[in-house]
Amino acid sequence: MRAGTLDITLRPIKLAFIVNVSDKVAVLEAIRINSFLWGGFYNPIIPFFERKPKFLAKDILFKLQDNADILRGYLNAYDPDYVVQLGKCKDLELDLGGREKIKAEDILSGISDDGTVGYGIGIYEVLNHFYEKELKFVRKKPVDVVIPKLAARSQLFLASVFGDLPEKFNKEFLKGYEEPFNIKRPVSNLTNYHTFLDRKTLFLRRLTGLYIDPRRRGSRFDDHLLCLLDPGNVVDVIDYWNLRALGLTVIPVPIQVADTPEIKSFCEKFIDESFGQHRYNPQIYYTATVQKGRSVSEEKAQAFLKFLDIKPDSKSGQSKISARFWYPRIWDSWARDKDGAEGADLEADNAQKDLPGDQDSIDFKTLTPEFLSKFGGHGQPRFANEIELRTYAGKNAIAEVMPQGDSKLANRIGGYGHKEWRLSRKGLVYLSQHSDWTVHLPLPEAEVVFLDWIKSLGWETKISSAGYIAKQLIKHLGGVWGIETIANEELLGLLGRLTGQNRLLSSLFTKITALEKNLKTKQHDDASKDVEKFLIELEEARKSSELKEGPILHDQLITEISKAISKDPFKSDPVKYLERLTDINMFRLGTRIQCPVCQRHSWYSLDELKYELQCPKCLERFKPPTHSPTNEMQWAYRTFGPFSLPDLASGGYSVLITLRFFSKLLDGAVTPSMSFTLKKGIREFEVDLGMLFSWSKFSSSTVIPIFSECKSFWDKFNEKGIKNMEYLGQQTPGAILVFSTFRHNLDKSEVKSLKELVKRNRNNRKARKPFNQVLILTGTELFSQFGPPDCWENGTVEQKKFAKEYNRYEGIDELSDITQQMYLGFKPWHEEEREHYENKRAKKLAVKESKEK
């Protein structure tokens, strides 16, 4: 029986406008179109560079970056549903990342007919609803609506601040709304623009944002910006617009009036309103940030800060203001999150629906804006519903996270339709033309989604035999959340002994060879100690082999289970736990009977018990000792199905326990595929576990690819496996490489190889983060009940220290960094970065001083 939810989030249609930075007319057109659309001011204006302006060449990394890469980076950051190319860019063939290109004229088509736009929802529908809800009756506090007349000399800048309608609709708009909304029409210029920016004042740009809640990912302390810019510079105006489109609060400060008393007073008020103490951590304060425009010199920015002369807070002594003299790298996927340039998640409404327990599909009604005109629309999408699936039980894993991709990939995954579905950075998106429309969605299997995604990256792939075994384990356990049943170190050790630890015997064979060499090279006294250790291990192997040959008696199994759950706070009754294990067919009950002919004991399942039995060893038939069932018939259990396979179900347990870590202990959304082979060119290898992961609990909806090398109690990470993982990471920038083992420590050879891997990845200085993060997981994390940092609190002194330092809200990068410190002996990444750049500056200074001498 499947259990889970389907979450629906309503948002506007998202557009991106591509303009040439030398084309002011096209930039103004983009602003005017967005001023007519619901959610328009969250639509980016993406700069296209034929040649970068000289003032941008000061940023050497930006100067060297390919213009096509910059364009792709902007598109990936804002992830629009459609792309519009304007002006000089209109007819260019550009790589839009599989997104659909539409024409500007098609967006505003139909307004003259019925007042609705061709794509999305127009301002008329929003204002009509606002009037009915807010203005139809006399209010105690009248709404202040201002549509300024824009000074011609600063029209582009002022339009970006307040919004501006296309000329042919301006008169019509004022005719219909000026009187009922009591619209004021003052003249706005650089001198007085700030007087209309009171939070309670509504103007066109703010009206397009009504009924939308922009949710920034994570907790940021630089979300309130004073943007010092040149209003005559197109790049500065576009940058200002795009910062605001990220969901930031951005107040523009033209450099021409930045030193006036009026602007100083205005900025001081904004800074005071932005300053505040963190709700849960009194040591942390929020401040306003002065953001330098890219055309503005650092000297002018410093002069502006000096002119403001903001004093520290009188009570706390904390600074109220900070400065940022570089522009956030929105276009750079590596640096985006570090620069606080991740886009906001737009939400107008949300709903939740339970998944059907016995069906492989679900029907749901679209979540529709209240103000949508029932008779409007022109055959194109009007609003978007973002779809998120979360499952808690079910035999087959359902895709909870969706990869970014085009409509073809969306259709293969299960979103059937002509143009209704797309795969955004957040997952499946339904682009709806109609209100309250019933949508049929086949529930996408996680394995299908993941493998289709990885095939789209150019890999050939198929499930390995170990993958099929892992799928059977998941099926018996009742889904991903059922893995919790076997997440016990002692239980898995018992299963290893019951199914034969032939890996241990292989290890002993290796030790025999090494011992033979030692006996030849060492003195007898030293070698005798090795012999003694070897004999102890050999005895353990003998006992394990004996255990494999026979079933485990009921009392003995109860004893082992009692030992296994002795430290588990949620399991105290071994009989109840055994009931659960028999329910999933891990163990099957039978009886152990001695053959009267050959005198050997054999196990017979309940199905085999008859009044005449056949000995499986000598093949003779005999009657069971029904006259003495208590003394001569012993209740005993054998492992069954995939649980009876050797090598801990062909490594399946290590894969499942690693999957549990991400799904349950991190409470993440996962789309996994277990044990599959990859081939590209002549390179072919197996991956133990791959998944798409989103740490959604902590408001980070970014989808992260994860690849894991999973080991149990005996196997070790080897150079070949590490090289394969590194190659896979190079082919998938930004993916997390996980090395997971049931052992609680790594040996020297593993530490050495993994340290070299981490060092190579840490050399990615450009992004100020590793090329691929490396996460180390041991039995300490894997078998814990609550995950980090709780799993370290009762560990070593060093682990207790890390438990106090670890901030789980920083996401998987922070977790990776902590485990690299804990198990590989690295310094924290930020310390290593600081030392790197301090050394770099010191070398430059030394060179400069030597030249001066």
PDB file of C-alpha atoms in Angstrom, residues 148-280:
ATOM      1  CA  PRO A 148       4.291  58.803 -12.065  1.00  0.00           C
ATOM      2  CA  LYS A 149       4.931  60.695 -15.264  1.00  0.00           C
ATOM      3  CA  LEU A 150       8.510  59.759 -16.031  1.00  0.00           C
ATOM      4  CA  ALA A 151      11.092  62.423 -16.824  1.00  0.00           C
ATOM      5  CA  ALA A 152      12.320  61.843 -20.389  1.00  0.00           C
ATOM      6  CA  ARG A 153      16.030  62.118 -19.556  1.00  0.00           C
ATOM      7  CA  SER A 154      15.831  59.246 -17.049  1.00  0.00           C
ATOM      8  CA  GLN A 155      12.934  57.322 -18.579  1.00  0.00           C
ATOM      9  CA  LEU A 156      14.646  53.895 -18.722  1.00  0.00           C
ATOM     10  CA  PHE A 157      15.800  54.017 -15.116  1.00  0.00           C
ATOM     11  CA  LEU A 158      12.500  55.371 -13.758  1.00  0.00           C
ATOM     12  CA  ALA A 159      10.543  52.806 -15.785  1.00  0.00           C
ATOM     13  CA  SER A 160      12.609  50.063 -14.122  1.00  0.00           C
ATOM     14  CA  VAL A 161      11.717  51.517 -10.712  1.00  0.00           C
ATOM     15  CA  PHE A 162       7.987  52.186 -11.143  1.00  0.00           C
ATOM     16  CA  GLY A 163       6.993  50.256 -14.263  1.00  0.00           C
ATOM     17  CA  ASP A 164       5.707  51.712 -17.495  1.00  0.00           C
ATOM     18  CA  LEU A 165       2.992  50.537 -19.868  1.00  0.00           C
ATOM     19  CA  PRO A 166       3.270  50.263 -23.650  1.00  0.00           C
ATOM     20  CA  GLU A 167       2.099  53.548 -25.161  1.00  0.00           C
ATOM     21  CA  LYS A 168      -0.949  52.083 -26.934  1.00  0.00           C
ATOM     22  CA  PHE A 169      -2.332  50.741 -23.639  1.00  0.00           C
ATOM     23  CA  ASN A 170      -1.435  53.658 -21.360  1.00  0.00           C
ATOM     24  CA  LYS A 171      -4.481  55.828 -22.166  1.00  0.00           C
ATOM     25  CA  GLU A 172      -6.811  52.844 -21.993  1.00  0.00           C
ATOM     26  CA  PHE A 173      -5.401  51.874 -18.599  1.00  0.00           C
ATOM     27  CA  LEU A 174      -5.804  55.357 -17.130  1.00  0.00           C
ATOM     28  CA  LYS A 175      -9.288  55.710 -18.572  1.00  0.00           C
ATOM     29  CA  GLY A 176     -10.442  52.536 -16.840  1.00  0.00           C
ATOM     30  CA  TYR A 177      -8.657  52.805 -13.472  1.00  0.00           C
ATOM     31  CA  GLU A 178      -7.670  56.410 -12.736  1.00  0.00           C
ATOM     32  CA  GLU A 179     -10.959  57.346 -11.080  1.00  0.00           C
ATOM     33  CA  PRO A 180     -11.851  54.136  -9.137  1.00  0.00           C
ATOM     34  CA  PHE A 181      -8.280  53.801  -7.844  1.00  0.00           C
ATOM     35  CA  ASN A 182      -7.846  57.563  -7.285  1.00  0.00           C
ATOM     36  CA  ILE A 183      -4.542  57.368  -9.149  1.00  0.00           C
ATOM     37  CA  LYS A 184      -2.115  60.248  -8.626  1.00  0.00           C
ATOM     38  CA  ARG A 185       0.075  61.368 -11.583  1.00  0.00           C
ATOM     39  CA  PRO A 186       3.060  63.349 -10.225  1.00  0.00           C
ATOM     40  CA  VAL A 187       6.149  63.966 -12.324  1.00  0.00           C
ATOM     41  CA  SER A 188       9.081  61.775 -11.244  1.00  0.00           C
ATOM     42  CA  ASN A 189      12.767  62.524 -11.789  1.00  0.00           C
ATOM     43  CA  LEU A 190      16.094  61.712 -10.180  1.00  0.00           C
ATOM     44  CA  THR A 191      15.613  64.378  -7.549  1.00  0.00           C
ATOM     45  CA  ASN A 192      12.260  63.235  -6.174  1.00  0.00           C
ATOM     46  CA  TYR A 193      11.849  59.557  -7.228  1.00  0.00           C
ATOM     47  CA  HIS A 194      12.566  58.311  -3.701  1.00  0.00           C
ATOM     48  CA  THR A 195       9.541  60.152  -2.288  1.00  0.00           C
ATOM     49  CA  PHE A 196       7.248  57.651  -4.042  1.00  0.00           C
ATOM     50  CA  LEU A 197       8.967  54.543  -2.671  1.00  0.00           C
ATOM     51  CA  ASP A 198       7.157  54.385   0.635  1.00  0.00           C
ATOM     52  CA  ARG A 199       6.248  50.764   1.422  1.00  0.00           C
ATOM     53  CA  LYS A 200       2.532  51.561   1.467  1.00  0.00           C
ATOM     54  CA  THR A 201       2.541  53.237  -1.937  1.00  0.00           C
ATOM     55  CA  LEU A 202       1.407  51.149  -4.907  1.00  0.00           C
ATOM     56  CA  PHE A 203       2.611  51.733  -8.454  1.00  0.00           C
ATOM     57  CA  LEU A 204       2.587  49.597 -11.579  1.00  0.00           C
ATOM     58  CA  ARG A 205       5.569  47.429 -10.722  1.00  0.00           C
ATOM     59  CA  ARG A 206       4.257  46.670  -7.248  1.00  0.00           C
ATOM     60  CA  LEU A 207       0.761  45.992  -8.584  1.00  0.00           C
ATOM     61  CA  THR A 208       2.200  43.211 -10.779  1.00  0.00           C
ATOM     62  CA  GLY A 209       3.490  41.527  -7.625  1.00  0.00           C
ATOM     63  CA  LEU A 210       0.167  41.392  -5.777  1.00  0.00           C
ATOM     64  CA  TYR A 211      -0.843  37.983  -4.367  1.00  0.00           C
ATOM     65  CA  ILE A 212       2.672  36.563  -4.789  1.00  0.00           C
ATOM     66  CA  ASP A 213       4.888  35.479  -1.905  1.00  0.00           C
ATOM     67  CA  PRO A 214       8.566  35.343  -2.985  1.00  0.00           C
ATOM     68  CA  ARG A 215      10.372  32.853  -0.756  1.00  0.00           C
ATOM     69  CA  ARG A 216      14.119  33.125  -0.616  1.00  0.00           C
ATOM     70  CA  ARG A 217      16.026  29.869  -0.072  1.00  0.00           C
ATOM     71  CA  GLY A 218      17.909  29.602   3.158  1.00  0.00           C
ATOM     72  CA  SER A 219      18.568  32.352   5.667  1.00  0.00           C
ATOM     73  CA  ARG A 220      20.348  35.321   4.094  1.00  0.00           C
ATOM     74  CA  PHE A 221      21.676  38.432   5.787  1.00  0.00           C
ATOM     75  CA  ASP A 222      22.152  40.561   2.655  1.00  0.00           C
ATOM     76  CA  ASP A 223      18.612  40.595   1.249  1.00  0.00           C
ATOM     77  CA  HIS A 224      18.157  44.363   1.673  1.00  0.00           C
ATOM     78  CA  LEU A 225      20.265  46.316  -0.774  1.00  0.00           C
ATOM     79  CA  LEU A 226      21.018  49.966  -1.500  1.00  0.00           C
ATOM     80  CA  CYS A 227      22.069  49.744  -5.137  1.00  0.00           C
ATOM     81  CA  LEU A 228      24.441  52.580  -6.081  1.00  0.00           C
ATOM     82  CA  LEU A 229      24.190  52.873  -9.870  1.00  0.00           C
ATOM     83  CA  ASP A 230      24.440  55.081 -12.917  1.00  0.00           C
ATOM     84  CA  PRO A 231      20.852  55.519 -14.202  1.00  0.00           C
ATOM     85  CA  GLY A 232      22.183  56.280 -17.671  1.00  0.00           C
ATOM     86  CA  ASN A 233      24.091  53.010 -17.913  1.00  0.00           C
ATOM     87  CA  VAL A 234      22.005  50.185 -19.434  1.00  0.00           C
ATOM     88  CA  VAL A 235      23.993  47.416 -17.705  1.00  0.00           C
ATOM     89  CA  ASP A 236      23.450  49.044 -14.295  1.00  0.00           C
ATOM     90  CA  VAL A 237      19.702  49.344 -14.924  1.00  0.00           C
ATOM     91  CA  ILE A 238      19.486  45.693 -16.058  1.00  0.00           C
ATOM     92  CA  ASP A 239      21.548  44.565 -13.043  1.00  0.00           C
ATOM     93  CA  TYR A 240      19.238  46.478 -10.687  1.00  0.00           C
ATOM     94  CA  TRP A 241      16.162  44.896 -12.301  1.00  0.00           C
ATOM     95  CA  ASN A 242      17.653  41.402 -12.101  1.00  0.00           C
ATOM     96  CA  LEU A 243      18.659  41.688  -8.446  1.00  0.00           C
ATOM     97  CA  ARG A 244      15.084  42.588  -7.615  1.00  0.00           C
ATOM     98  CA  ALA A 245      13.835  39.696  -9.790  1.00  0.00           C
ATOM     99  CA  LEU A 246      15.702  37.351  -7.402  1.00  0.00           C
ATOM    100  CA  GLY A 247      13.239  38.373  -4.694  1.00  0.00           C
ATOM    101  CA  LEU A 248      15.623  40.818  -2.986  1.00  0.00           C
ATOM    102  CA  THR A 249      14.530  44.156  -1.561  1.00  0.00           C
ATOM    103  CA  VAL A 250      16.525  46.625  -3.653  1.00  0.00           C
ATOM    104  CA  ILE A 251      16.436  50.412  -3.366  1.00  0.00           C
ATOM    105  CA  PRO A 252      18.212  52.219  -6.236  1.00  0.00           C
ATOM    106  CA  VAL A 253      20.479  55.190  -5.506  1.00  0.00           C
ATOM    107  CA  PRO A 254      21.536  57.155  -8.621  1.00  0.00           C
ATOM    108  CA  ILE A 255      25.151  58.236  -8.347  1.00  0.00           C
ATOM    109  CA  GLN A 256      24.209  61.733  -9.574  1.00  0.00           C
ATOM    110  CA  VAL A 257      22.143  62.460  -6.434  1.00  0.00           C
ATOM    111  CA  ALA A 258      23.864  60.138  -3.948  1.00  0.00           C
ATOM    112  CA  ASP A 259      25.413  63.025  -2.006  1.00  0.00           C
ATOM    113  CA  THR A 260      22.227  65.021  -1.357  1.00  0.00           C
ATOM    114  CA  PRO A 261      20.714  65.456   2.127  1.00  0.00           C
ATOM    115  CA  GLU A 262      17.364  64.066   0.916  1.00  0.00           C
ATOM    116  CA  ILE A 263      18.935  60.827  -0.297  1.00  0.00           C
ATOM    117  CA  LYS A 264      20.960  60.511   2.893  1.00  0.00           C
ATOM    118  CA  SER A 265      17.834  60.811   5.017  1.00  0.00           C
ATOM    119  CA  PHE A 266      16.011  58.324   2.776  1.00  0.00           C
ATOM    120  CA  CYS A 267      18.857  55.805   2.986  1.00  0.00           C
ATOM    121  CA  GLU A 268      19.164  56.175   6.764  1.00  0.00           C
ATOM    122  CA  LYS A 269      15.494  55.270   7.146  1.00  0.00           C
ATOM    123  CA  PHE A 270      15.920  52.188   4.926  1.00  0.00           C
ATOM    124  CA  ILE A 271      19.021  51.116   6.871  1.00  0.00           C
ATOM    125  CA  ASP A 272      17.212  51.449  10.216  1.00  0.00           C
ATOM    126  CA  GLU A 273      14.232  49.448   8.928  1.00  0.00           C
ATOM    127  CA  SER A 274      16.555  46.706   7.601  1.00  0.00           C
ATOM    128  CA  PHE A 275      18.521  46.337  10.829  1.00  0.00           C
ATOM    129  CA  GLY A 276      17.357  43.660  13.219  1.00  0.00           C
ATOM    130  CA  GLN A 277      18.294  40.772  15.458  1.00  0.00           C
ATOM    131  CA  HIS A 278      17.967  37.148  14.391  1.00  0.00           C
ATOM    132  CA  ARG A 279      14.817  35.578  15.777  1.00  0.00           C
ATOM    133  CA  TYR A 280      16.520  32.497  17.230  1.00  0.00           C
TER     134      TYR A 280
END
